[in-house]
Short mmCIF file of C-alpha atoms in Angstrom, two decimals:
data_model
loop_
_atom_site.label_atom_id
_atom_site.label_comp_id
_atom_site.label_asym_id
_atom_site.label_seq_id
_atom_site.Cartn_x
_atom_site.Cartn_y
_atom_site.Cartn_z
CA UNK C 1 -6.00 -21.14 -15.50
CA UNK C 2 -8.39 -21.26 -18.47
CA UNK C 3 -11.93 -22.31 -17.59
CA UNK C 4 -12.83 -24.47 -20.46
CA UNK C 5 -16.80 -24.56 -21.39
CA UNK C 6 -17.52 -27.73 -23.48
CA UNK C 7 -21.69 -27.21 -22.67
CA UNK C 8 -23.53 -24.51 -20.92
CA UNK C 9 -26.95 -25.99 -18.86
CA UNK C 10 -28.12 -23.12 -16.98
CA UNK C 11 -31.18 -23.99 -15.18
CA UNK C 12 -33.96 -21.38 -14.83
CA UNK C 13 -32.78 -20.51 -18.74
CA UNK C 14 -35.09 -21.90 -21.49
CA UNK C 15 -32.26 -23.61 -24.03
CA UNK C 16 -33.23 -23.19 -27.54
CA UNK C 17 -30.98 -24.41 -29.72
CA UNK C 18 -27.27 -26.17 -28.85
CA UNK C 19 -25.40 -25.62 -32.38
CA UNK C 20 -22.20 -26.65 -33.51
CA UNK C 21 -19.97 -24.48 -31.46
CA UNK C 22 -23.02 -21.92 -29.78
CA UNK C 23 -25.80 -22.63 -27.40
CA UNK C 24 -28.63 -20.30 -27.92
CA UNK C 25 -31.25 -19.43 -24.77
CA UNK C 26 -34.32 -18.00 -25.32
CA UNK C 27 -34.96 -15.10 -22.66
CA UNK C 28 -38.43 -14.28 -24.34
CA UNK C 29 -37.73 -11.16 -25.90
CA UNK C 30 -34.04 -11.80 -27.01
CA UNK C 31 -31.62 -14.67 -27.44
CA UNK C 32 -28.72 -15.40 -25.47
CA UNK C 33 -25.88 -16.82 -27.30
CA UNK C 34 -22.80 -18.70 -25.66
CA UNK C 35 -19.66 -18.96 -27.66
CA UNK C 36 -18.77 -22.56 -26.29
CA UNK C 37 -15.23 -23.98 -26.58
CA UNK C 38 -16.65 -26.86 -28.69
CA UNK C 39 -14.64 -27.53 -32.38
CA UNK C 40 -16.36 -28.70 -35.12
CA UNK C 41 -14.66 -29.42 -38.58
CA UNK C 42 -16.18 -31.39 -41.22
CA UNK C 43 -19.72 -30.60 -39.81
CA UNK C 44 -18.64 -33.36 -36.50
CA UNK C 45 -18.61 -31.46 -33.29
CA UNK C 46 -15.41 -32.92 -32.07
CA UNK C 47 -15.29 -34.85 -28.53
CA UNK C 48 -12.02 -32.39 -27.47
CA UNK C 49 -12.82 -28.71 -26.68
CA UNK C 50 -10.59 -25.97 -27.68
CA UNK C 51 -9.66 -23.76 -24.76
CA UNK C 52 -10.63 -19.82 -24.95
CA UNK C 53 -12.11 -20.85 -28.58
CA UNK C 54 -15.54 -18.66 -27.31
CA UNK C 55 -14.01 -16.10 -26.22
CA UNK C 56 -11.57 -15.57 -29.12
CA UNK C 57 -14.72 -15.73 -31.79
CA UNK C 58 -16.77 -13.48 -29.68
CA UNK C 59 -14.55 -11.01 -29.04
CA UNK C 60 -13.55 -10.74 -32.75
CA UNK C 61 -16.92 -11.08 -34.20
CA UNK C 62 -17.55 -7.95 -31.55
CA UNK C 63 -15.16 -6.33 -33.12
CA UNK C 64 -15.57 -6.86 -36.94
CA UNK C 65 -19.88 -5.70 -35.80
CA UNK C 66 -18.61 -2.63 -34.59
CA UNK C 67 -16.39 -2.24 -38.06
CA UNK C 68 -18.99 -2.92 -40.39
CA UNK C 69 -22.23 -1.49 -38.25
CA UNK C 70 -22.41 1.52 -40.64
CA UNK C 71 -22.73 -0.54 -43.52
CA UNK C 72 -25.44 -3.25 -42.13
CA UNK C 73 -26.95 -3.61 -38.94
CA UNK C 74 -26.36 -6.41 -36.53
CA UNK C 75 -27.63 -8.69 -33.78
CA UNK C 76 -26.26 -7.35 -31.33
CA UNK C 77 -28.05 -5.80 -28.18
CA UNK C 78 -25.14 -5.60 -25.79
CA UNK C 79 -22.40 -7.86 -24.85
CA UNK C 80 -22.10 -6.64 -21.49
CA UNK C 81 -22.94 -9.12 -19.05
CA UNK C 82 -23.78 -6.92 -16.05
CA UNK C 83 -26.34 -5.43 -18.83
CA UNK C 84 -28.25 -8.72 -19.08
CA UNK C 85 -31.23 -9.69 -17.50
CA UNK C 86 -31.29 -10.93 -13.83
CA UNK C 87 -31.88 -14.20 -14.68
CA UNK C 88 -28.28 -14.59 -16.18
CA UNK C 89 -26.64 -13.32 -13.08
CA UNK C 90 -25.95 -16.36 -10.87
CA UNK C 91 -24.27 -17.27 -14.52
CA UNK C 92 -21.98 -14.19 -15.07
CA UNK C 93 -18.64 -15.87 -14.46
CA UNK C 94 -19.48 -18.66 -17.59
CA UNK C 95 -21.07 -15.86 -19.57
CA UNK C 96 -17.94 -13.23 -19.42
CA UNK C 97 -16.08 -12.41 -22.51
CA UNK C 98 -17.90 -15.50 -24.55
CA UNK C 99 -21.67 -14.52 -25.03
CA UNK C 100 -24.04 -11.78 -26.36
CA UNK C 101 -27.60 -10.69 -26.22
CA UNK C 102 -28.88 -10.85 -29.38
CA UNK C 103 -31.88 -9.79 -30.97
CA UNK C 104 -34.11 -12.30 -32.78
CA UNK C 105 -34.06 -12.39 -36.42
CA UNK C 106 -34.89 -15.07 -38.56
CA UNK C 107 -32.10 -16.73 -40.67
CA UNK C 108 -32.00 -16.91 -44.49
CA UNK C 109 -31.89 -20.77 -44.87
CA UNK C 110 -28.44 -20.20 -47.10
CA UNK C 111 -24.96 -19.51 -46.18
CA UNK C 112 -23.03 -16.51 -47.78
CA UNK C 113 -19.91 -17.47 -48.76
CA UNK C 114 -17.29 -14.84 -50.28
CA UNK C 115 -13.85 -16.14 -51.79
CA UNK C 116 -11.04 -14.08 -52.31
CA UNK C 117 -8.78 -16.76 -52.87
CA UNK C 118 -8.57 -20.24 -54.90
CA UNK C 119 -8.83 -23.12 -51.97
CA UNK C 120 -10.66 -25.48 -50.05
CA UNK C 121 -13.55 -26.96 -52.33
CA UNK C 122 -13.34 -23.96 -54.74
CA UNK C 123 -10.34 -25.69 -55.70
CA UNK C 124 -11.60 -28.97 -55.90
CA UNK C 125 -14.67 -28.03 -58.27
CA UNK C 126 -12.30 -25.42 -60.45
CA UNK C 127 -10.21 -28.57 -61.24
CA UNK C 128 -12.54 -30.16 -62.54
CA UNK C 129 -14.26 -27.67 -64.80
CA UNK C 130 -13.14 -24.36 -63.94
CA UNK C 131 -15.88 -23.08 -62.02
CA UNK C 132 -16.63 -22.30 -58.70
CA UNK C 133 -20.25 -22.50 -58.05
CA UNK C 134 -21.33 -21.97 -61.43
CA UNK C 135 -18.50 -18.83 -61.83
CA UNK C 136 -16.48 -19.41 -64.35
CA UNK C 137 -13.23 -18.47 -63.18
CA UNK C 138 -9.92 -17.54 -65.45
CA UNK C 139 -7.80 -20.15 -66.53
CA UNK C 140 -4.27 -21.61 -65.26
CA UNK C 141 -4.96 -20.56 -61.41
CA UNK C 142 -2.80 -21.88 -58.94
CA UNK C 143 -4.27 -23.35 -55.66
CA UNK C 144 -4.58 -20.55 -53.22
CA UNK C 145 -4.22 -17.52 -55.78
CA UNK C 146 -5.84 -14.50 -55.50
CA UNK C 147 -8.99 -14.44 -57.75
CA UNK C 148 -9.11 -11.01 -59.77
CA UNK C 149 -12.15 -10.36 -58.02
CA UNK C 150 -14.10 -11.78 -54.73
CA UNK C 151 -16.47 -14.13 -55.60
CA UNK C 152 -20.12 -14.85 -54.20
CA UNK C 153 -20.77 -18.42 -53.62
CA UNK C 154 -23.64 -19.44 -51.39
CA UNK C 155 -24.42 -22.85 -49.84
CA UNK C 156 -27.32 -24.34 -48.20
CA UNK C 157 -27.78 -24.97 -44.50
CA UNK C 158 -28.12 -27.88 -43.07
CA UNK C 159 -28.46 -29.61 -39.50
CA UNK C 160 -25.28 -30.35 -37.54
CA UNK C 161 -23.69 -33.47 -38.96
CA UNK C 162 -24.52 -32.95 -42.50
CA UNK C 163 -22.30 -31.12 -44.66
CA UNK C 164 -23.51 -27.76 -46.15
CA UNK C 165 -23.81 -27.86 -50.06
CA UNK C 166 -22.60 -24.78 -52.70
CA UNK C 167 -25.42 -24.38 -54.52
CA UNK C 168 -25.29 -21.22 -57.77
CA UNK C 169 -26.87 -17.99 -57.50
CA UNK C 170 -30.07 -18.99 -59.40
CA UNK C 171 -30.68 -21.63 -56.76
CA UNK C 172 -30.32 -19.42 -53.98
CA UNK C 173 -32.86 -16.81 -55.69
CA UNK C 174 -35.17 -19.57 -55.38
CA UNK C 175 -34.94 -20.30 -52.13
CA UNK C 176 -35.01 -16.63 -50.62
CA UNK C 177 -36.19 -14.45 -53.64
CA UNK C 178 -34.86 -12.09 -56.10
CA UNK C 179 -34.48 -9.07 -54.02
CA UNK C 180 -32.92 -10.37 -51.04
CA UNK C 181 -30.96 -12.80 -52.73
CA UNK C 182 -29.37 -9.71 -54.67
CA UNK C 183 -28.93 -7.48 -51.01
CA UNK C 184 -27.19 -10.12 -49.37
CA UNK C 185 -25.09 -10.65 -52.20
CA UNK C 186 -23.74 -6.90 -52.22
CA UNK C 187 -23.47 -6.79 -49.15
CA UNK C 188 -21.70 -9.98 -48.40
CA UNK C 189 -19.27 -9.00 -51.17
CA UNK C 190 -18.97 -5.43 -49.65
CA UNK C 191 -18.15 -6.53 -45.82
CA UNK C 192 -15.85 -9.30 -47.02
CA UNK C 193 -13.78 -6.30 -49.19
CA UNK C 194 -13.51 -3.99 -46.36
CA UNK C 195 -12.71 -6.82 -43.67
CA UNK C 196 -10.31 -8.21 -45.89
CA UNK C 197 -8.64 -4.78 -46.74
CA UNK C 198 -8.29 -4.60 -42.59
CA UNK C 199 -7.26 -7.75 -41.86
CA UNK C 200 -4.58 -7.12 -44.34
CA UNK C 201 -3.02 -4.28 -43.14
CA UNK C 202 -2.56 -6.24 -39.85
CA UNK C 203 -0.61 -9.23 -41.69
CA UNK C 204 -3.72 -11.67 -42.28
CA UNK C 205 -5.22 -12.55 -45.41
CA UNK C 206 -8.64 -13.61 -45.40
CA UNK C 207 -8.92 -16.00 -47.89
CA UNK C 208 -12.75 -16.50 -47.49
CA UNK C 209 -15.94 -16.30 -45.72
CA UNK C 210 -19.19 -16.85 -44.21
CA UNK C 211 -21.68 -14.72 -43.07
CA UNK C 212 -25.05 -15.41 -41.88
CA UNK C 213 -28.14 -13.03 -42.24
CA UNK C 214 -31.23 -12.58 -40.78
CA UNK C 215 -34.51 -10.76 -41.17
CA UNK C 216 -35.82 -8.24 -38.45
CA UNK C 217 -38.65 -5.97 -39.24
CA UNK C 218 -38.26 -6.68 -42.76
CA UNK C 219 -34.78 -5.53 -42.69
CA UNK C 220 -31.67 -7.63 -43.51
CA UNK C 221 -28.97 -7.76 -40.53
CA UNK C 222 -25.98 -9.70 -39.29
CA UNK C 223 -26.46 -12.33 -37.30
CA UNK C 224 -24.44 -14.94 -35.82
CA UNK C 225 -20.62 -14.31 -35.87
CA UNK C 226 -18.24 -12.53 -38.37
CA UNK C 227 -15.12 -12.72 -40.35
CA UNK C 228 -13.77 -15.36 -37.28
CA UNK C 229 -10.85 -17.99 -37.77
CA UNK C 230 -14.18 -20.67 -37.37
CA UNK C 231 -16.23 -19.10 -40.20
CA UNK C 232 -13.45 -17.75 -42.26
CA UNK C 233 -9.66 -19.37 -43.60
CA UNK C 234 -6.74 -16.54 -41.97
CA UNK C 235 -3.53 -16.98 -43.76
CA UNK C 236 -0.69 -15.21 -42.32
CA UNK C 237 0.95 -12.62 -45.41
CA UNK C 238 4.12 -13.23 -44.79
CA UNK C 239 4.38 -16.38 -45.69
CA UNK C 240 1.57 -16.42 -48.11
CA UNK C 241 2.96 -17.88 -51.42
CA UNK C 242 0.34 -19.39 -54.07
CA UNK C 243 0.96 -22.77 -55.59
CA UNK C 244 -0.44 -25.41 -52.63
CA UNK C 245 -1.45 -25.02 -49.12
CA UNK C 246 -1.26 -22.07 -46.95
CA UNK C 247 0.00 -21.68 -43.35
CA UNK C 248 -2.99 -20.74 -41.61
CA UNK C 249 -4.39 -19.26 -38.33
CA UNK C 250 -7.99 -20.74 -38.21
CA UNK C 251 -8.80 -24.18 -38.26
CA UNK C 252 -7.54 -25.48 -41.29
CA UNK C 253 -4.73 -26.82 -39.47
CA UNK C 254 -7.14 -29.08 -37.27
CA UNK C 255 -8.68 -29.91 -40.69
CA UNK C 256 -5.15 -30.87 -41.81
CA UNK C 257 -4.85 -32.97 -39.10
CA UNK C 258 -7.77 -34.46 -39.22
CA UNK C 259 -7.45 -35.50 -42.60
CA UNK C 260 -4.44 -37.40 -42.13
CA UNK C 261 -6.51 -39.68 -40.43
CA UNK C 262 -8.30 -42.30 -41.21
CA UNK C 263 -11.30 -40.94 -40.32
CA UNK C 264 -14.54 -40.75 -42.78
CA UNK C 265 -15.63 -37.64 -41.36
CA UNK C 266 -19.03 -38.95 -39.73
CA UNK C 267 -19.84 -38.77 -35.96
CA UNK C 268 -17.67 -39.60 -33.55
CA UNK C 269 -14.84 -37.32 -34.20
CA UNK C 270 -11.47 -38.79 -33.25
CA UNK C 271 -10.29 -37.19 -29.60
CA UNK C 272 -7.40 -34.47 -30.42
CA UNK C 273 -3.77 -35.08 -28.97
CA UNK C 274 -2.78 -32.65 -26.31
CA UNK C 275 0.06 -30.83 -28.79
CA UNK C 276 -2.89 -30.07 -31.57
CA UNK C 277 -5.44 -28.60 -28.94
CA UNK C 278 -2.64 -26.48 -27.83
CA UNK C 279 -1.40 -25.63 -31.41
CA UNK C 280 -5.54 -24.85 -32.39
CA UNK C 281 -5.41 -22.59 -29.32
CA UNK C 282 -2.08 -20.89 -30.20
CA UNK C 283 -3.75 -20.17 -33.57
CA UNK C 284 -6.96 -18.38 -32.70
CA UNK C 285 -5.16 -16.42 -29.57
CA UNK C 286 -2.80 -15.17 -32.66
CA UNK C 287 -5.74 -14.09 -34.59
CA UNK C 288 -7.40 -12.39 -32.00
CA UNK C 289 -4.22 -10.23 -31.40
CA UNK C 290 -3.77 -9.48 -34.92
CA UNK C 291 -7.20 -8.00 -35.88
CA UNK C 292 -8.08 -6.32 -32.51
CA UNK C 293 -4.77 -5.61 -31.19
CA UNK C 294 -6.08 -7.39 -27.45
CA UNK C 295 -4.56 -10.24 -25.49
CA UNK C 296 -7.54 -12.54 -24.09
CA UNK C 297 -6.14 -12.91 -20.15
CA UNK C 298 -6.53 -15.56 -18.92
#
């Protein structure tokens, strides 16, 4: 049976931060960060965990490090548990498969966002004036089309609860200067082509992305998770068709859901019926079979 991990509180750990979906522990010298099961959408940590959620999004984001470590480095010390400090032993069943040892950067105070495709609220602001985050983008696209070219749109970051805002390029280069502002770009643009090209050949389109940077030794690495079904829309190819919605294998059918609600999207999230949870689940198990060719056990 599926242990299910809503909240990690491992005494004789010092917690740092408890996120959206991660809780982060300070060991002094590194950060240890537990994929929870917790589901957020709309920025509102939901009261219903997802089963095997943390271990799906670690696993992958694992994977996708591994793929792109030649191009930037990462976080990412070891995500072998028996590697970890003593400390985490008496915690080594909760920690399996769902958690990493990370090094500590510190985060750019923006989101990276790459979009491949028309959707979500690209679509939104290109109906109303045909731009995406200042982009102007060509005319008569349908919703979910493949843009001629992956576009960089950035967005701020902001606490749990709130909702991140797209800001334009210019406002970013404000907020983390010129140079960086332009590395991140290329290389945000340059991981999202190659994971994209990858994902593809395994029957997923990845419509678009987040990453999340950091800065270690005056270096820029990859921190956080990658190309995931929580910080990226998977649409399954074969079915992909452009002119509304797209079948999906992240958590825009949860966001579907929830938005046939009536629900205002402000704390508390409505609880999930049993047949969603288990749908959600379905979803990101799929996923994680596509793009690294592993089951998850159970």
């Amino acid at each position: 049976m599926t242990q299910v991990v809503r909240e990690t509180d491992f005494s004789g750990l010092k917690l740092h931060q408890r996120g959206k979906v991660r809780d982060m522990y300070d060991l002094g010298d590194a950060f240890l960060m537990v994929a929870t099961d917790r589901m957020s959408a709309f920025d509102v940590v939901l009261p219903d965990p997802i089963p095997d959620k943390g271990r799906v999004l670690t696993q992958i984001s694992l994977y996708w490090f591994n793929v792109m470590a030649s191009m930037v480095k990462n976080h990412v010390i070891t995500a072998d548990v028996a590697a970890y400090p003593d400390i985490c032993k008496p915690y080594a069943a909760d920690l399996e498969g769902r958690s990493m040892l990370v090094k500590k950067a510190r985060p750019l105070p923006v989101e990276c966002v790459v979009r491949g495709y028309i959707t979500g609220s690209g679509w939104k602001s290109y109906q109303k004036d045909g731009t995406v985050c200042g982009i102007r983008l060509p005319e008569g696209l349908l919703e979910s089309d493949r843009l001629p070219e992956p576009i960089f749109t950035p967005s701020t970051k902001e606490e749990v609860g709130t909702h991140d805002i797209n800001i334009d390029f210019d406002e970013m280069r404000r907020r983390v200067g010129d140079s960086i502002a332009e590395k991140v770009r290329q290389l945000s643009l340059a991981i999202y082509e190659k994971g994209a090209r990858m994902a593809e050949e395994k029957g997923i389109l990845i419509a678009d992305t987040k990453f999340e940077f950091g800065i270690l030794d005056d270096e820029i690495i990859l921190i956080d998770e990658l190309l995931t079904p929580d910080s990226s829309r998977f649409w399954p190819k074969a079915t992909y068709l452009p002119g509304g919605v797209q079948q999906s294998f992240d958590k825009q059918y949860l966001r579907d859901y929830l938005l046939s609600l009536d629900w205002d999207q402000t704390p508390p999230g409505p609880h999930l019926p049993q047949n969603v949870i288990d749908n959600t689940r379905a979803k990101y198990l799929e996923a994680l079979a596509l793009i690294t060719g592993t089951g998850h056990g159970q």
